[in-house]
PDB file of C-alpha atoms in Angstrom:
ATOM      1  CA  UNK A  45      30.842   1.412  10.060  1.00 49.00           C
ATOM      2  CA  UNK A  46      32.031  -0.477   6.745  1.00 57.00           C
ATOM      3  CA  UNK A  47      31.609   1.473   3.808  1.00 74.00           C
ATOM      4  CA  UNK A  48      29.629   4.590   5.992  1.00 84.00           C
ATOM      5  CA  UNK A  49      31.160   7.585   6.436  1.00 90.00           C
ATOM      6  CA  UNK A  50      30.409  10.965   7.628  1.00 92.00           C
ATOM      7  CA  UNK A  51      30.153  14.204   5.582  1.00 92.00           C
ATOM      8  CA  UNK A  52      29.368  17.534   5.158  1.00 95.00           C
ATOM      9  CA  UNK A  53      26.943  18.637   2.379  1.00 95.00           C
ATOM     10  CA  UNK A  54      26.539  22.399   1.903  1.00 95.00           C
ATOM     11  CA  UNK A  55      23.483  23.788   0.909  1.00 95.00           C
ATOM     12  CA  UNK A  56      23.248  27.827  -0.153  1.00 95.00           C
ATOM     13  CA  UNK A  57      19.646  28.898   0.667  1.00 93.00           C
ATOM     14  CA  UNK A  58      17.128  31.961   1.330  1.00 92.00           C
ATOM     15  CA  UNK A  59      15.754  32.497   4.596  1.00 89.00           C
ATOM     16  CA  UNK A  60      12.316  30.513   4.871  1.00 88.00           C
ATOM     17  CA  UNK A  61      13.378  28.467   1.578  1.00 91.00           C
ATOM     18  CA  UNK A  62      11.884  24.822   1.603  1.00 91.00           C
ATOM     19  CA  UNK A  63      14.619  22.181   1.846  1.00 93.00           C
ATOM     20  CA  UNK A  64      12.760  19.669  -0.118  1.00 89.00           C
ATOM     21  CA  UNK A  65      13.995  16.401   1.284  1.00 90.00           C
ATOM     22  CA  UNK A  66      12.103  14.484   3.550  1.00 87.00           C
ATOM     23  CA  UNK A  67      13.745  12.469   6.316  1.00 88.00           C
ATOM     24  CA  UNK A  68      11.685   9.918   8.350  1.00 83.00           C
ATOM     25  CA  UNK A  69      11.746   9.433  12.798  1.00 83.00           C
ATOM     26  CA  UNK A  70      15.351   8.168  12.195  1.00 86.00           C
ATOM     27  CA  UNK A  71      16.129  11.532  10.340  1.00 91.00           C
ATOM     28  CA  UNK A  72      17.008   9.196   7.543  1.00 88.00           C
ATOM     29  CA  UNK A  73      16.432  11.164   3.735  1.00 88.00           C
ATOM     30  CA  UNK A  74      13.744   8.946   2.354  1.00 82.00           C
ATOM     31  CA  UNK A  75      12.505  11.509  -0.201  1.00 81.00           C
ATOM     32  CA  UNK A  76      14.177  14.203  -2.288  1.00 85.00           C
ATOM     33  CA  UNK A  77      11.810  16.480  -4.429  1.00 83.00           C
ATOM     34  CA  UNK A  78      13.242  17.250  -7.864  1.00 79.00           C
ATOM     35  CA  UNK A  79      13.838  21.585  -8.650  1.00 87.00           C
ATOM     36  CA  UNK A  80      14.529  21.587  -4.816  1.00 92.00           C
ATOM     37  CA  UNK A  81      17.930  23.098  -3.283  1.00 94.00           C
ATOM     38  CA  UNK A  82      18.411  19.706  -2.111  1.00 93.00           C
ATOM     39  CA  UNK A  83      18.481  17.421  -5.395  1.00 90.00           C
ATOM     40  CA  UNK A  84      21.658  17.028  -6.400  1.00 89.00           C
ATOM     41  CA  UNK A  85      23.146  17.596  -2.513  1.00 92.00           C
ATOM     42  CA  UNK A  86      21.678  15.173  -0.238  1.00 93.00           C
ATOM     43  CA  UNK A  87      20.942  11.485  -1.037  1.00 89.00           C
ATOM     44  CA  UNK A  88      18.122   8.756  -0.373  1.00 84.00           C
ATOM     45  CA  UNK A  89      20.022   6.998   2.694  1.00 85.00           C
ATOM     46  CA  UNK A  90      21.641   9.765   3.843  1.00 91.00           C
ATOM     47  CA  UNK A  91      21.212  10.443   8.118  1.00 92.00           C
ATOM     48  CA  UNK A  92      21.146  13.379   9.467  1.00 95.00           C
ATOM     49  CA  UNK A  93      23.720  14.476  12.120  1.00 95.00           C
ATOM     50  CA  UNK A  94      23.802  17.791  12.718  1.00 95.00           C
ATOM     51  CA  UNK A  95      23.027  21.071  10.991  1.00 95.00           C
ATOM     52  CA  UNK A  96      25.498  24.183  11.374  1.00 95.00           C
ATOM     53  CA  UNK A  97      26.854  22.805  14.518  1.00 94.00           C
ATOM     54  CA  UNK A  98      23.361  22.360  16.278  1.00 94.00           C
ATOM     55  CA  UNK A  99      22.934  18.724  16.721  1.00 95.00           C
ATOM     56  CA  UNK A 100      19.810  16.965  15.833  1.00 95.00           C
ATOM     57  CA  UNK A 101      17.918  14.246  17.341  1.00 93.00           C
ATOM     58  CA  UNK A 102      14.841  14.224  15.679  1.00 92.00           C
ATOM     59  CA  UNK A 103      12.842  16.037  12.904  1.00 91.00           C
ATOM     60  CA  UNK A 104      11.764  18.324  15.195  1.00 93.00           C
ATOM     61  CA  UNK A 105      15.311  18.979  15.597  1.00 94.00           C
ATOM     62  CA  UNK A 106      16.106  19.080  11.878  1.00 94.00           C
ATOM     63  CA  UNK A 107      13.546  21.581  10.642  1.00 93.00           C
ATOM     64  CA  UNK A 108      13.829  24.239  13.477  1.00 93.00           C
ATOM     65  CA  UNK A 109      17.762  24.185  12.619  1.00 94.00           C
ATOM     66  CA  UNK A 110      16.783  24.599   9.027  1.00 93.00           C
ATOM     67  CA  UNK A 111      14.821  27.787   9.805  1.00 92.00           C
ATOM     68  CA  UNK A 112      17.982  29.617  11.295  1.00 91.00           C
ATOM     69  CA  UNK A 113      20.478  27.838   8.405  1.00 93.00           C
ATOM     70  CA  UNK A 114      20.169  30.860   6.045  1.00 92.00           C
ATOM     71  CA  UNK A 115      22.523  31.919   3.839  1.00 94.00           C
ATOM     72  CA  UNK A 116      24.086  28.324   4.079  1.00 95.00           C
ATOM     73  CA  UNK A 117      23.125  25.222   5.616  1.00 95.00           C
ATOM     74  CA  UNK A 118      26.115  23.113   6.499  1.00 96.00           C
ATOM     75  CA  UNK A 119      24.716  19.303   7.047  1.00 96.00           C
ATOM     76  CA  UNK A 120      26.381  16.580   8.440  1.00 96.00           C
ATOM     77  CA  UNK A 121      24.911  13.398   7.278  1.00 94.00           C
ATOM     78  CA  UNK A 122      26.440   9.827   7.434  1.00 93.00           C
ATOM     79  CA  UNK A 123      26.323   8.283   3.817  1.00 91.00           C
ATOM     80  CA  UNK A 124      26.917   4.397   2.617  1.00 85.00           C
ATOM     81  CA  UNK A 125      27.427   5.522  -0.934  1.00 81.00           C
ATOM     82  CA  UNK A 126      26.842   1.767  -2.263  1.00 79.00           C
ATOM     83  CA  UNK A 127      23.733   2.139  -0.497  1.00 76.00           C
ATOM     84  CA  UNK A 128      22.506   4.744  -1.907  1.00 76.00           C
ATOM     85  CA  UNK A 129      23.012   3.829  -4.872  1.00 73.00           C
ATOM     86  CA  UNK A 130      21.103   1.171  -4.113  1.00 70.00           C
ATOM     87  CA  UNK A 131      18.244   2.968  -2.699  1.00 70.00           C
ATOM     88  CA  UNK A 132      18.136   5.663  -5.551  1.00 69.00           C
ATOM     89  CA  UNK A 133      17.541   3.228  -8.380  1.00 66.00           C
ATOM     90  CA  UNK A 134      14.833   1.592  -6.122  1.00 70.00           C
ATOM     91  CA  UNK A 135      12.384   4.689  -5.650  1.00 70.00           C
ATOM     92  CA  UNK A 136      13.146   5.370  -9.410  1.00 76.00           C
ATOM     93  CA  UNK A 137       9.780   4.177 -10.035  1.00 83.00           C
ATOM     94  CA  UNK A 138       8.556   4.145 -14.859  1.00 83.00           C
ATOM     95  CA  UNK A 139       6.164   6.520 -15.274  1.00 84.00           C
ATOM     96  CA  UNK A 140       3.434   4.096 -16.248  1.00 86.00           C
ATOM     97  CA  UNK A 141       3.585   2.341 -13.350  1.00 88.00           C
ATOM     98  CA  UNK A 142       3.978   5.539 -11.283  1.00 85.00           C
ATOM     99  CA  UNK A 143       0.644   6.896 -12.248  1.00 85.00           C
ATOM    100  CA  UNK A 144      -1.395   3.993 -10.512  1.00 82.00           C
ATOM    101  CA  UNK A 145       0.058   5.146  -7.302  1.00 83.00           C
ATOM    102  CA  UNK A 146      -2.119   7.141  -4.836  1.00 84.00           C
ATOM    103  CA  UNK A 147       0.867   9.110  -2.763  1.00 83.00           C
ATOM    104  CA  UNK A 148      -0.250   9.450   0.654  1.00 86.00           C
ATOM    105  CA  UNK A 149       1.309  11.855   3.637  1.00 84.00           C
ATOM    106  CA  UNK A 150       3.522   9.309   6.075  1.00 86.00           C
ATOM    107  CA  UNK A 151       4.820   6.774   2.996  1.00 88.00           C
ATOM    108  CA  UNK A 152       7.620   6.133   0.964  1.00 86.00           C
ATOM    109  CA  UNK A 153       7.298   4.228  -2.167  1.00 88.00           C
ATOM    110  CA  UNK A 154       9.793   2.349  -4.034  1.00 86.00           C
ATOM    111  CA  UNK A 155      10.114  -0.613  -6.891  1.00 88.00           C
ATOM    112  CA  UNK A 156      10.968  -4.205  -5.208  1.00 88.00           C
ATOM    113  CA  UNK A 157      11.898  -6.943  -7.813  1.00 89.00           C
ATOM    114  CA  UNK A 158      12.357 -10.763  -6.086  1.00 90.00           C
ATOM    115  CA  UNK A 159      15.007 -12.594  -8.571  1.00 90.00           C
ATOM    116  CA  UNK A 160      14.152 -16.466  -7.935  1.00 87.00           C
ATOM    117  CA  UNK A 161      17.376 -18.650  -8.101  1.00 83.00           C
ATOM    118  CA  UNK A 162      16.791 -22.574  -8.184  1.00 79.00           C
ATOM    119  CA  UNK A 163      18.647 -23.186  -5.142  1.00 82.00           C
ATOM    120  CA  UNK A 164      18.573 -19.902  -3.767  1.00 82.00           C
ATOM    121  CA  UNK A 165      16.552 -19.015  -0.750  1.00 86.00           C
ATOM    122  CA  UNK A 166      12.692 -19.987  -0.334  1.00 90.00           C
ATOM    123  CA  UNK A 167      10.565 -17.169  -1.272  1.00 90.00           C
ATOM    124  CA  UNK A 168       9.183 -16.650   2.408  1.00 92.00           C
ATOM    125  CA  UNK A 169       6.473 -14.003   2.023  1.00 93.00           C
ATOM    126  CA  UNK A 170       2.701 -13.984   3.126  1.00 94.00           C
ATOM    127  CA  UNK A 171       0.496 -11.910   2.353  1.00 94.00           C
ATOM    128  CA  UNK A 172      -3.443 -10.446   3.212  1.00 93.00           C
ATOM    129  CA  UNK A 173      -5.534  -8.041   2.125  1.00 89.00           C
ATOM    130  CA  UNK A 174      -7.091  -5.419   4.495  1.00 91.00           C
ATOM    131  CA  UNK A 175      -9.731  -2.654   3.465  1.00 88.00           C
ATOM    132  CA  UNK A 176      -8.640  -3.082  -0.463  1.00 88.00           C
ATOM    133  CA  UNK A 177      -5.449  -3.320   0.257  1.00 92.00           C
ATOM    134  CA  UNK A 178      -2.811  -6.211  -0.356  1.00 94.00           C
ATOM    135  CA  UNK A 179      -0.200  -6.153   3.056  1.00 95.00           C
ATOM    136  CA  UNK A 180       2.682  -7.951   3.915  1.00 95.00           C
ATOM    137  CA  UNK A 181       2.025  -9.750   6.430  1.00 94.00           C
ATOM    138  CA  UNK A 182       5.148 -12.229   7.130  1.00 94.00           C
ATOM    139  CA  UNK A 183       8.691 -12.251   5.737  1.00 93.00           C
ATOM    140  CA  UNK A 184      10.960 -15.113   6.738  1.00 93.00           C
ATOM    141  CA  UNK A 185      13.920 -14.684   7.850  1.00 92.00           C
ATOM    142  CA  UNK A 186      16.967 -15.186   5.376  1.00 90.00           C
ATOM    143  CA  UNK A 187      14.391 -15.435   2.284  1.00 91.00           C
ATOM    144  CA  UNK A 188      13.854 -13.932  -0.618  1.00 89.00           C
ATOM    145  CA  UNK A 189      11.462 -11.448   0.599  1.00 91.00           C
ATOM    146  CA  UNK A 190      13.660  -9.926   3.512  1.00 90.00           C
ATOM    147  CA  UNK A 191      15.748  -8.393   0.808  1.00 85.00           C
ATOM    148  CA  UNK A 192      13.744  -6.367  -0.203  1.00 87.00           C
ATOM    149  CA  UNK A 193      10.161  -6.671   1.754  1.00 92.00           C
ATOM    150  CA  UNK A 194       8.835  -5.285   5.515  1.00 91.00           C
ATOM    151  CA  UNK A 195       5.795  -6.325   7.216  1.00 93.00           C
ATOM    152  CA  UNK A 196       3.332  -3.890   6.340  1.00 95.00           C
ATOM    153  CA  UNK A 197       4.432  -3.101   2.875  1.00 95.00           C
ATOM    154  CA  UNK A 198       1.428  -2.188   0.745  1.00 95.00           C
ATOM    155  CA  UNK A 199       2.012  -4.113  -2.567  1.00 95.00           C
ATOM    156  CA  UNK A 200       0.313  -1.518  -5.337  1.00 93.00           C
ATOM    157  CA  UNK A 201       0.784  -3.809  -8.321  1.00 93.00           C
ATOM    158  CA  UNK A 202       2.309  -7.092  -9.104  1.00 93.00           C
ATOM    159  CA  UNK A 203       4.504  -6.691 -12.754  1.00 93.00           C
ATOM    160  CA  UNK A 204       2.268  -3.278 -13.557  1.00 91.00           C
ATOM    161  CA  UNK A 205      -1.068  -4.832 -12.850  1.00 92.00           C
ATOM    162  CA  UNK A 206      -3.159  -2.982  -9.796  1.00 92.00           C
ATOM    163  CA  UNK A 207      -3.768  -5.885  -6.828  1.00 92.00           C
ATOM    164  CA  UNK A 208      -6.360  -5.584  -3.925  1.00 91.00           C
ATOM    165  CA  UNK A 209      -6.962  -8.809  -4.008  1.00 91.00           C
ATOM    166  CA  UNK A 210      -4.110 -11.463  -2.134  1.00 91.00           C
ATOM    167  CA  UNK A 211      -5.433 -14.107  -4.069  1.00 92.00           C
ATOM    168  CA  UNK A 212      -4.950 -12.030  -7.259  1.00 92.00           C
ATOM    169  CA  UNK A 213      -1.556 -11.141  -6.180  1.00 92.00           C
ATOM    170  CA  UNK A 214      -0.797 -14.361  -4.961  1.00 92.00           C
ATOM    171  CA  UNK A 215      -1.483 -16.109  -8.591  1.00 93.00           C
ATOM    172  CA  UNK A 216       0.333 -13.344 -10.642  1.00 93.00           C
ATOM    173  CA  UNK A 217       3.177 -13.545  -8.321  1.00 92.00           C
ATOM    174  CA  UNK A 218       3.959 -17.148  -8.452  1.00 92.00           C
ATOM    175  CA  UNK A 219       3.708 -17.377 -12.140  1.00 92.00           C
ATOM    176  CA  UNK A 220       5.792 -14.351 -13.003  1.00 92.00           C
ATOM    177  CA  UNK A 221       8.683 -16.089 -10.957  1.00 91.00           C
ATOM    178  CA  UNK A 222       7.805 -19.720 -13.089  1.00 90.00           C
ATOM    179  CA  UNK A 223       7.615 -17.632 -16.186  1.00 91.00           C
ATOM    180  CA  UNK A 224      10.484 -14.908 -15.914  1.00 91.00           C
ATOM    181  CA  UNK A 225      12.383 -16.257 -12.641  1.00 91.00           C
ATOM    182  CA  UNK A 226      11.541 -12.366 -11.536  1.00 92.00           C
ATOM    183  CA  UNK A 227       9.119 -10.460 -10.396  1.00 93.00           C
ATOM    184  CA  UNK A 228       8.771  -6.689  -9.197  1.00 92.00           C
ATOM    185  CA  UNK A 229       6.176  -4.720  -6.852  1.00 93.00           C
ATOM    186  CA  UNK A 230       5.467  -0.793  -6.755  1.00 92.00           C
ATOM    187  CA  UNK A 231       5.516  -0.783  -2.397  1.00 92.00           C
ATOM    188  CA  UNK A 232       3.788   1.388  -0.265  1.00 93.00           C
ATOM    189  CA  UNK A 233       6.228   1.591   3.004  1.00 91.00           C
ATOM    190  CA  UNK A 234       4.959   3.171   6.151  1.00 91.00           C
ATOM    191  CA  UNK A 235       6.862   5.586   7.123  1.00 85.00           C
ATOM    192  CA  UNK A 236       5.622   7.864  10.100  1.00 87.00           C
ATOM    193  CA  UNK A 237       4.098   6.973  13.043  1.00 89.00           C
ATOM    194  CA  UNK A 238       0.612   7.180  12.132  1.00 91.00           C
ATOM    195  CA  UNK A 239       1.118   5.204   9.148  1.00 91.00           C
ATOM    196  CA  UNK A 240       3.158   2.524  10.791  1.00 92.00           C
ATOM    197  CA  UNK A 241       0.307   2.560  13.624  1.00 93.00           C
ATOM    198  CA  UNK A 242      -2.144   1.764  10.906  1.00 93.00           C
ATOM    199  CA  UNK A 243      -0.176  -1.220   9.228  1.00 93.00           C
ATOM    200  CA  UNK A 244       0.122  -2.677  12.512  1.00 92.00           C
ATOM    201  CA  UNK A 245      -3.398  -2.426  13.280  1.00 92.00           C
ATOM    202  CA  UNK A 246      -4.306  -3.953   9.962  1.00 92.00           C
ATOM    203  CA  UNK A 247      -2.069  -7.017   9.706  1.00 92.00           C
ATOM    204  CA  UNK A 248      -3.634  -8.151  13.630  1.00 90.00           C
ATOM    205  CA  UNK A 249      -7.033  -7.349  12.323  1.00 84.00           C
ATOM    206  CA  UNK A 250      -8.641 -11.024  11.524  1.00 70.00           C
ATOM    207  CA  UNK A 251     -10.878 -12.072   9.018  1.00 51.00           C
ATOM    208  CA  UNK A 252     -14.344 -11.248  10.998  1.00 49.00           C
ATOM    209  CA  UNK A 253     -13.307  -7.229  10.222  1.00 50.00           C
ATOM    210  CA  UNK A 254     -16.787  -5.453   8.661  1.00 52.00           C
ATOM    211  CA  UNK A 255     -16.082  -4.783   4.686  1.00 51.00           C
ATOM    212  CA  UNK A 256     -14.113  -1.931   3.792  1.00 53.00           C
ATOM    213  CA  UNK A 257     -17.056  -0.851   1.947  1.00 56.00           C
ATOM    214  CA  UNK A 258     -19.490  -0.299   4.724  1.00 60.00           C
ATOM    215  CA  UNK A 259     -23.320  -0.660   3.728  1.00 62.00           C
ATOM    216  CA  UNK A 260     -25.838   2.405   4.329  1.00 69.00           C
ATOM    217  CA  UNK A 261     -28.585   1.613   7.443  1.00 75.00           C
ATOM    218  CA  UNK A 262     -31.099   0.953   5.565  1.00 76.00           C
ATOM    219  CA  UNK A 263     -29.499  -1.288   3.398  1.00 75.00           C
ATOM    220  CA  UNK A 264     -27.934  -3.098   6.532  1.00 75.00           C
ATOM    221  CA  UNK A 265     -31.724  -3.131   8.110  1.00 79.00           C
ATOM    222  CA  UNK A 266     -33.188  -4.502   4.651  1.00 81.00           C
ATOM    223  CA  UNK A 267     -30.234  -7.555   4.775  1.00 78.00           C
ATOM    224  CA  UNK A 268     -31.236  -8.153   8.389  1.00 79.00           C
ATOM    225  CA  UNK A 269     -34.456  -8.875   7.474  1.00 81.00           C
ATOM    226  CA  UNK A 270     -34.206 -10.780   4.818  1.00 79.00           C
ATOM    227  CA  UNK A 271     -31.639 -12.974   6.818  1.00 78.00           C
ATOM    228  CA  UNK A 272     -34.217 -13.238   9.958  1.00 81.00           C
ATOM    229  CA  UNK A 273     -37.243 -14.416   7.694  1.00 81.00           C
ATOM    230  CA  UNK A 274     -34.733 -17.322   6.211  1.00 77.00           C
ATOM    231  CA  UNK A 275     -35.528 -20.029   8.278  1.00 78.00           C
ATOM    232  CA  UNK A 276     -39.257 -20.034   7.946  1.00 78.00           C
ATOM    233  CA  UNK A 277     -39.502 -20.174   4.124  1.00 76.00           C
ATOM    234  CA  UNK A 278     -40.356 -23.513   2.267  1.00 75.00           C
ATOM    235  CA  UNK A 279     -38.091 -25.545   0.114  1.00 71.00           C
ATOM    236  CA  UNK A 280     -40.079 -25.254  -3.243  1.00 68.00           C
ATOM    237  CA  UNK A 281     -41.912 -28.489  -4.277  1.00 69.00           C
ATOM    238  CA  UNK A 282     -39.716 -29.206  -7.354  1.00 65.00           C
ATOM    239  CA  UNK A 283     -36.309 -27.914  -8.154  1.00 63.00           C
ATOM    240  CA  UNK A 284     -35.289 -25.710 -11.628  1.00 59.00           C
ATOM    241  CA  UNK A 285     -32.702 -28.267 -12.123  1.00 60.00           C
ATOM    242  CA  UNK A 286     -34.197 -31.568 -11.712  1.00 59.00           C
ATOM    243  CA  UNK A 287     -33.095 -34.404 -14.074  1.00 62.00           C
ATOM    244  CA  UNK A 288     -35.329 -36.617 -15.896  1.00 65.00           C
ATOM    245  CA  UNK A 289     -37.797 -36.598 -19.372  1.00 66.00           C
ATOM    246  CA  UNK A 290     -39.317 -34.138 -18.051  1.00 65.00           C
ATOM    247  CA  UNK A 291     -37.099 -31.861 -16.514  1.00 64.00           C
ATOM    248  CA  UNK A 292     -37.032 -28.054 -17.206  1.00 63.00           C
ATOM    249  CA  UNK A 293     -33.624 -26.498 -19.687  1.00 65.00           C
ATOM    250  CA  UNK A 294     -32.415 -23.697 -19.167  1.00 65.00           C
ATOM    251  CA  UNK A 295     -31.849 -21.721 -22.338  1.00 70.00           C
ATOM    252  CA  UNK A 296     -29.725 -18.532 -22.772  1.00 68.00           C
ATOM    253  CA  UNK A 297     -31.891 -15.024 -23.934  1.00 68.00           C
ATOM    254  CA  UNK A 298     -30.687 -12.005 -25.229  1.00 68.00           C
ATOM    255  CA  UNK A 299     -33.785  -9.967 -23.051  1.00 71.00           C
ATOM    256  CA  UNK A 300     -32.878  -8.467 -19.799  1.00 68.00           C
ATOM    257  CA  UNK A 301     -35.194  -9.470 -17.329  1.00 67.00           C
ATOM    258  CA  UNK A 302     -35.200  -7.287 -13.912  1.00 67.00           C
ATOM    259  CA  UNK A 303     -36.146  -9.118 -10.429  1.00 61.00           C
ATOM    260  CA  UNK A 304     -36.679  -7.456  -7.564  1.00 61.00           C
ATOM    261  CA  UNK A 305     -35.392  -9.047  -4.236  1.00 59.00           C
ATOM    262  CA  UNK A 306     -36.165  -6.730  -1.366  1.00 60.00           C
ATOM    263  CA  UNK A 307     -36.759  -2.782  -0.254  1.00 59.00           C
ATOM    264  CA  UNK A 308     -37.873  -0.919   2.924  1.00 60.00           C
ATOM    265  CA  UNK A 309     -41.311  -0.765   1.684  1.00 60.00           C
ATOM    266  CA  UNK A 310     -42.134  -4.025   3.014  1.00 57.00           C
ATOM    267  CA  UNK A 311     -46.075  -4.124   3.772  1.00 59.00           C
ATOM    268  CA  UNK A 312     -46.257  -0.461   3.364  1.00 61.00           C
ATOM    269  CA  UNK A 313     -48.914   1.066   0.974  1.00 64.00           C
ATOM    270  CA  UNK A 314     -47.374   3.054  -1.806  1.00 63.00           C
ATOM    271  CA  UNK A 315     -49.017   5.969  -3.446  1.00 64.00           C
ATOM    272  CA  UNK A 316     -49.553   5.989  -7.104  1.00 63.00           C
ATOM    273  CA  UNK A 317     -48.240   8.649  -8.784  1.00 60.00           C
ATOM    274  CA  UNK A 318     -48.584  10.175 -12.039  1.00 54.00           C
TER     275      UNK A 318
END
């Protein structure tokens, strides 16, 4: 077990009192809420066992042995206390950065920093973006990235700076680590089923997927219009940028000039109004 080892942590608390630490389908504690009866008892890491002699196999288990624990909850959790500290200092996430994040139900976020050593492991991450979202989508084994990246991390920022855009992320990433030789991710890590169902969905999705931002009906009927009636228009007799003494500049203006390039009017008569 190396450095694991198993312990009891003993909790005093009322009858219907909320724990306040979060363990995921592995009944691993991947959340503790600060003010709860929990901080300061359990750990980020820590794997639940048992509670007052009622052994538990899954959350199910956990929280119905939590609702009969009253006055005291006696846990038995296995703890790698390197670990931990490990994993504590990694959902420590600075305010500032903290307030770009979105929390969602089924996720656990932490900070991920890649250190780049010259002749230290290759980088070995990919990335996509999926419905304004940037997703890992490969991690190399024995690189840089498996330290401290999954497949189907949601990268929030790259260095403090949002990213929905892989390209984006892409660009910042590689020059923070030719810059600073480091660079650091807020990560958005499925956690339950549902969300780890969704990740997987979106990293086989291909590149054909309809926009995240979906377009109204009519909108959508207007394009398809527009995109049928195409073929049959005429090249215009002489191009705005031809060459030559005679050719047409283009200058800048200050006025705003307004064009309008379709509606769902088309042939209809309008009624003037007053």
């Amino acid at each position: 077990m190396g450095s694991e080892k198993m312990i009891e942590v003993r909790i005093d608390m009322e009858e219907g009192e909320p724990l306040g630490a979060t363990p995921n389908d592995k009944l691993v504690i991947t959340k503790i809420q600060a003010g709860t009866i929990a901080e300061g008892k359990l750990r980020i890491g820590d794997q639940v066992k048992n509670v007052n002699g009622t052994a538990c196999k899954d959350c199910n288990d956990f929280f119905r042995a939590l609702r009969f624990a009253a006055p005291c909850a006696r846990i038995m959790v296995v703890r790698d206390e390197k670990k931990a500290e490990e994993l504590e200092a990694r959902v420590h996430i600075p305010a500032d950065r903290a307030k770009i994040i979105q929390r969602r139900e089924g996720y656990t976020y932490e900070l991920a920093t890649l250190v780049w050593a010259q002749n230290g492991p290759k980088l070995g991450l990919g990335i996509k973006h999926f419905q304004n979202r940037v997703l890992v989508s490969r991690v190399d084994p024995g690189s840089l990235a498996e330290k401290c990246l999954v497949l189907g991390d949601h990268l929030c920022d790259v260095d403090g700076i949002p990213v929905t855009d892989k390209d984006v992320a892409r660009d910042l990433l590689v020059k923070n680590l030719q810059e600073k030789g480091k660079v650091s991710f807020v990560v958005e890590r499925p956690d339950s089923i549902d969300a780890k169902q969704w990740a997987k969905q979106a990293l086989s999705a291909n590149l054909m997927t309809p926009p995240s931002v979906i377009m109204s009906e009519d909108v959508t009927k207007i394009a398809a219009q527009y995109r049928q009636a195409l073929p049959g228009l005429k090249t215009p007799s002489k191009s705005a940028m031809s060459t030559g003494p005679s050719a047409r500049r283009a200058q800048i203006v200050e006025t705003t000039v307004t064009h309008e390039i379709g509606h769902d009017h088309e042939g209809k008569a309008l009624r003037k109004v007053k």
